[in-house]
Short mmCIF file of C-alpha atoms in Angstrom, two decimals:
data_model
loop_
_atom_site.label_atom_id
_atom_site.label_comp_id
_atom_site.label_asym_id
_atom_site.label_seq_id
_atom_site.Cartn_x
_atom_site.Cartn_y
_atom_site.Cartn_z
CA UNK A 1 16.14 11.05 -37.18
CA UNK A 2 14.38 14.36 -37.74
CA UNK A 3 10.84 15.38 -38.56
CA UNK A 4 7.65 14.19 -36.92
CA UNK A 5 7.93 10.54 -37.98
CA UNK A 6 10.37 8.06 -36.52
CA UNK A 7 11.87 4.70 -37.40
CA UNK A 8 10.31 1.62 -35.82
CA UNK A 9 11.06 1.43 -32.09
CA UNK A 10 11.38 5.21 -31.73
CA UNK A 11 8.83 7.78 -30.48
CA UNK A 12 8.66 11.44 -31.52
CA UNK A 13 9.25 13.91 -28.68
CA UNK A 14 7.52 17.11 -29.77
CA UNK A 15 9.01 19.12 -26.92
CA UNK A 16 12.61 18.36 -27.83
CA UNK A 17 11.90 17.86 -31.55
CA UNK A 18 13.66 14.53 -31.82
CA UNK A 19 13.05 10.79 -31.85
CA UNK A 20 13.69 8.92 -28.62
CA UNK A 21 13.90 5.27 -27.62
CA UNK A 22 15.11 3.03 -24.81
CA UNK A 23 18.81 2.20 -24.64
CA UNK A 24 20.63 -0.52 -22.72
CA UNK A 25 21.88 0.69 -19.34
CA UNK A 26 24.27 -2.08 -18.42
CA UNK A 27 23.66 -5.03 -16.12
CA UNK A 28 23.40 -4.53 -12.34
CA UNK A 29 26.01 -6.38 -10.33
CA UNK A 30 23.43 -8.52 -8.53
CA UNK A 31 20.09 -10.08 -9.41
CA UNK A 32 17.76 -8.33 -6.99
CA UNK A 33 14.51 -9.97 -8.08
CA UNK A 34 11.26 -8.03 -7.68
CA UNK A 35 11.60 -6.71 -4.12
CA UNK A 36 14.28 -4.08 -4.76
CA UNK A 37 14.10 -0.29 -4.49
CA UNK A 38 15.40 2.36 -6.88
CA UNK A 39 15.67 6.16 -6.97
CA UNK A 40 17.19 8.91 -9.07
CA UNK A 41 20.45 10.62 -8.09
CA UNK A 42 21.67 14.13 -8.97
CA UNK A 43 23.27 14.31 -12.40
CA UNK A 44 21.06 11.61 -13.91
CA UNK A 45 22.44 8.65 -11.98
CA UNK A 46 20.45 6.08 -10.03
CA UNK A 47 20.69 3.92 -6.93
CA UNK A 48 19.22 0.45 -6.47
CA UNK A 49 19.29 -1.87 -3.48
CA UNK A 50 17.30 -4.23 -1.36
CA UNK A 51 16.10 -7.81 -1.81
CA UNK A 52 18.38 -10.33 -0.04
CA UNK A 53 21.50 -8.17 -0.29
CA UNK A 54 22.65 -5.75 2.46
CA UNK A 55 24.27 -3.30 0.05
CA UNK A 56 23.34 -0.99 -2.82
CA UNK A 57 24.81 -0.15 -6.20
CA UNK A 58 25.00 2.99 -8.32
CA UNK A 59 24.45 3.58 -12.02
CA UNK A 60 26.85 5.97 -13.75
CA UNK A 61 25.17 7.65 -16.74
CA UNK A 62 28.50 8.73 -18.20
CA UNK A 63 29.67 5.13 -18.68
CA UNK A 64 26.28 3.39 -18.58
CA UNK A 65 27.68 1.00 -16.00
CA UNK A 66 27.02 -0.10 -12.41
CA UNK A 67 29.43 0.23 -9.49
CA UNK A 68 29.25 -1.21 -6.00
CA UNK A 69 28.03 1.09 -3.26
CA UNK A 70 28.31 0.81 0.49
CA UNK A 71 26.36 -1.30 2.95
CA UNK A 72 22.95 -0.49 4.35
CA UNK A 73 22.05 -1.07 7.96
CA UNK A 74 19.28 -3.50 7.01
CA UNK A 75 18.42 -6.07 4.37
CA UNK A 76 15.05 -5.07 2.90
CA UNK A 77 12.56 -7.03 0.83
CA UNK A 78 9.80 -4.75 -0.47
CA UNK A 79 11.39 -1.53 0.73
CA UNK A 80 11.10 1.77 -1.12
CA UNK A 81 13.33 4.75 -1.90
CA UNK A 82 12.73 8.35 -2.95
CA UNK A 83 15.03 11.19 -3.97
CA UNK A 84 14.98 14.16 -1.59
CA UNK A 85 15.10 17.82 -2.56
CA UNK A 86 18.74 18.16 -1.46
CA UNK A 87 19.92 15.19 -3.58
CA UNK A 88 19.98 12.61 -0.82
CA UNK A 89 17.90 9.42 -0.97
CA UNK A 90 15.49 8.19 1.70
CA UNK A 91 15.09 4.40 2.05
CA UNK A 92 12.28 3.02 4.21
CA UNK A 93 10.05 0.04 4.87
CA UNK A 94 10.38 -3.58 3.88
CA UNK A 95 11.05 -6.76 5.79
CA UNK A 96 13.76 -9.35 6.30
CA UNK A 97 14.10 -12.64 8.16
CA UNK A 98 14.10 -10.77 11.47
CA UNK A 99 10.70 -9.19 10.73
CA UNK A 100 9.60 -5.81 9.43
CA UNK A 101 12.24 -3.07 9.09
CA UNK A 102 10.94 0.09 10.73
CA UNK A 103 14.19 2.08 10.81
CA UNK A 104 14.64 4.32 7.77
CA UNK A 105 17.99 5.33 6.25
CA UNK A 106 19.32 8.22 4.18
CA UNK A 107 22.07 7.90 1.57
CA UNK A 108 24.15 11.00 0.80
CA UNK A 109 25.85 10.74 -2.64
CA UNK A 110 28.23 13.60 -1.78
CA UNK A 111 29.78 11.75 1.15
CA UNK A 112 28.84 8.17 0.29
CA UNK A 113 27.52 7.76 3.83
CA UNK A 114 24.31 6.10 5.00
CA UNK A 115 22.76 7.40 8.23
CA UNK A 116 19.62 6.67 10.23
CA UNK A 117 16.44 8.55 9.28
CA UNK A 118 14.35 7.69 12.30
CA UNK A 119 11.87 4.92 13.02
CA UNK A 120 8.57 4.67 11.17
CA UNK A 121 5.37 4.67 13.19
CA UNK A 122 4.26 1.34 11.72
CA UNK A 123 5.36 -1.77 9.85
CA UNK A 124 5.28 -1.40 6.05
CA UNK A 125 6.44 -3.33 3.01
CA UNK A 126 5.69 -2.76 -0.68
CA UNK A 127 4.77 0.76 0.36
CA UNK A 128 4.83 4.03 -1.54
CA UNK A 129 7.16 6.92 -0.68
CA UNK A 130 6.32 10.25 -2.27
CA UNK A 131 8.14 13.55 -1.82
CA UNK A 132 5.80 16.53 -1.64
CA UNK A 133 6.55 20.06 -2.85
CA UNK A 134 7.36 20.99 0.76
CA UNK A 135 10.16 18.40 0.87
CA UNK A 136 8.32 16.14 3.31
CA UNK A 137 7.80 12.50 2.34
CA UNK A 138 4.53 10.61 2.70
CA UNK A 139 4.46 6.82 3.15
CA UNK A 140 1.25 4.96 2.37
CA UNK A 141 0.16 1.35 2.29
CA UNK A 142 1.78 -1.95 3.11
CA UNK A 143 1.62 -5.53 1.88
CA UNK A 144 -1.54 -6.16 3.89
CA UNK A 145 -4.27 -3.68 2.89
CA UNK A 146 -4.09 -0.72 5.24
CA UNK A 147 -5.31 2.85 5.29
CA UNK A 148 -2.66 4.25 7.59
CA UNK A 149 -0.23 6.89 6.35
CA UNK A 150 2.73 8.72 7.84
CA UNK A 151 5.05 11.58 7.00
CA UNK A 152 8.84 11.99 7.27
CA UNK A 153 10.00 15.50 8.15
CA UNK A 154 13.44 16.16 6.62
CA UNK A 155 14.40 19.00 8.95
CA UNK A 156 13.75 16.85 12.00
CA UNK A 157 14.54 13.42 10.58
CA UNK A 158 11.47 11.97 12.28
CA UNK A 159 8.21 10.26 11.31
CA UNK A 160 4.68 11.19 12.37
CA UNK A 161 1.28 9.67 11.73
CA UNK A 162 -1.03 11.63 9.45
CA UNK A 163 -4.73 11.15 8.71
CA UNK A 164 -5.51 7.66 7.36
CA UNK A 165 -6.60 7.17 3.76
CA UNK A 166 -10.33 6.87 3.17
CA UNK A 167 -9.87 3.32 1.87
CA UNK A 168 -7.41 0.61 2.86
CA UNK A 169 -5.30 -0.35 -0.16
CA UNK A 170 -2.07 -2.01 -1.22
CA UNK A 171 -0.08 -2.12 -4.47
CA UNK A 172 -1.47 1.33 -5.35
CA UNK A 173 0.26 4.35 -6.86
CA UNK A 174 0.97 7.69 -5.18
CA UNK A 175 1.91 10.83 -7.10
CA UNK A 176 2.87 14.33 -5.96
CA UNK A 177 0.81 17.11 -7.54
CA UNK A 178 2.19 20.53 -8.45
CA UNK A 179 0.01 22.23 -5.85
CA UNK A 180 1.63 20.31 -2.97
CA UNK A 181 -1.05 17.65 -2.57
CA UNK A 182 -0.78 13.88 -3.08
CA UNK A 183 -2.87 11.74 -5.44
CA UNK A 184 -3.38 8.05 -4.63
CA UNK A 185 -4.94 5.80 -7.27
CA UNK A 186 -6.06 2.21 -7.49
CA UNK A 187 -4.59 -0.66 -5.54
CA UNK A 188 -5.93 -4.01 -4.39
CA UNK A 189 -7.97 -5.39 -1.52
CA UNK A 190 -10.16 -8.32 -2.56
CA UNK A 191 -10.14 -7.06 -6.15
CA UNK A 192 -8.57 -4.34 -8.29
CA UNK A 193 -9.60 -0.86 -7.12
CA UNK A 194 -10.59 2.04 -9.36
CA UNK A 195 -11.04 4.63 -6.61
CA UNK A 196 -8.75 7.61 -6.07
CA UNK A 197 -8.21 10.12 -3.29
CA UNK A 198 -6.12 13.22 -2.61
CA UNK A 199 -4.22 14.15 0.55
CA UNK A 200 -3.82 17.83 1.46
CA UNK A 201 -0.92 18.33 3.92
CA UNK A 202 -2.19 21.82 4.85
CA UNK A 203 -5.43 20.43 6.28
CA UNK A 204 -4.27 16.85 6.98
CA UNK A 205 -7.35 15.56 5.16
CA UNK A 206 -8.04 13.02 2.41
CA UNK A 207 -10.73 13.75 -0.18
CA UNK A 208 -12.37 11.29 -2.55
CA UNK A 209 -12.03 12.24 -6.23
CA UNK A 210 -13.39 10.73 -9.42
CA UNK A 211 -12.60 7.03 -9.88
CA UNK A 212 -10.63 5.66 -12.79
CA UNK A 213 -12.55 3.89 -15.53
CA UNK A 214 -10.82 0.62 -14.69
CA UNK A 215 -9.50 -0.91 -11.51
CA UNK A 216 -5.73 -1.51 -11.53
CA UNK A 217 -2.87 -2.38 -9.18
CA UNK A 218 0.92 -2.56 -9.52
CA UNK A 219 0.48 0.33 -11.96
CA UNK A 220 2.49 3.49 -12.59
CA UNK A 221 1.54 7.15 -12.48
CA UNK A 222 3.48 10.26 -13.44
CA UNK A 223 2.80 13.98 -13.11
CA UNK A 224 3.10 15.85 -16.41
CA UNK A 225 4.33 19.40 -16.97
CA UNK A 226 0.80 20.78 -17.13
CA UNK A 227 -0.03 19.32 -13.70
CA UNK A 228 -2.18 16.45 -14.91
CA UNK A 229 -1.34 12.82 -14.04
CA UNK A 230 -1.05 9.85 -16.40
CA UNK A 231 -2.00 6.47 -14.94
CA UNK A 232 -0.94 3.43 -16.91
CA UNK A 233 -0.16 -0.26 -16.90
CA UNK A 234 -0.47 -2.55 -13.92
CA UNK A 235 -2.63 -5.58 -13.35
CA UNK A 236 -5.97 -4.73 -14.92
CA UNK A 237 -8.47 -6.02 -17.44
CA UNK A 238 -7.34 -3.34 -19.90
CA UNK A 239 -3.55 -2.92 -19.51
CA UNK A 240 -3.32 -1.10 -22.84
CA UNK A 241 -5.58 1.75 -21.63
CA UNK A 242 -3.89 4.90 -20.29
CA UNK A 243 -5.93 7.27 -18.15
CA UNK A 244 -5.38 10.93 -17.32
CA UNK A 245 -6.33 12.77 -14.13
CA UNK A 246 -6.68 16.56 -14.28
#
C-alpha cells in the first residue's frame, strides 16, 4: 500500500514511506506464562526464556520460527534480559523454588554458550535492566518496592551498588537516554505512581523531573530518534493516553 493512507489494521510510517502492521511470528516451543524474559539478538532475532523452564529458545527472523536453545544455570521467574553492545545478552534477577537468583548469566549467540556474569548485590525479581550508552547495565527495582539500584560493568563482569532511587518503586519503566542518563517513570507502591527521576552515571546521582499526568505501572517506554521518550499503556486510569518526555 502506498501513499499516506493505509488499509484497516495498518499504520503509515512516514520515515520509511510505507504502511506497516503486526505479523505472526510463530509459536514459542513452550508456554512461559507472564514471568519470562526476552531480548533482541543481532540480525533481528530474539531470545526468550525463564518461567518454570531451565532453558531458552531463539526466534529466527528468516523463517519466523522458534528453535530450542541451550540450558541456563538457573530457573528464573520474573527475571530480565537486555542486549549488550557486543551482541551478547545479559540475564539477571528472578526467583525459583530455592529462593531469589542472584547470579547473572551472559548468552553469546556466536558460540551458543552461557557463562556466569557475576553475583548481584541484592535480591531482585520483576526488575528492570537497562543498557546505558557507556555499555554498562543498570538494574532497578524488585517485586517488593525498593529504591536500591546497581550497575553491571561489562569489562569486569561484576556488579556494584549505585546511589538509590529517590523513591522506592516496583513495576516501573526504565529507559536509556541519548545523553547517557537513565529515565525511570511510574511504578507502584500503595498506588500507581506518576513521578519520574533521572540517573546520571557521571555523578552517581538521581534527580527528580516533572511527573507524568497520570500514574501508571506495568507500562512501556521507548526512546525516539529525537531523544524524547514515549510512555504508554500499563495499569492506569487512562490506558489510552500516551505521554511524551522531552
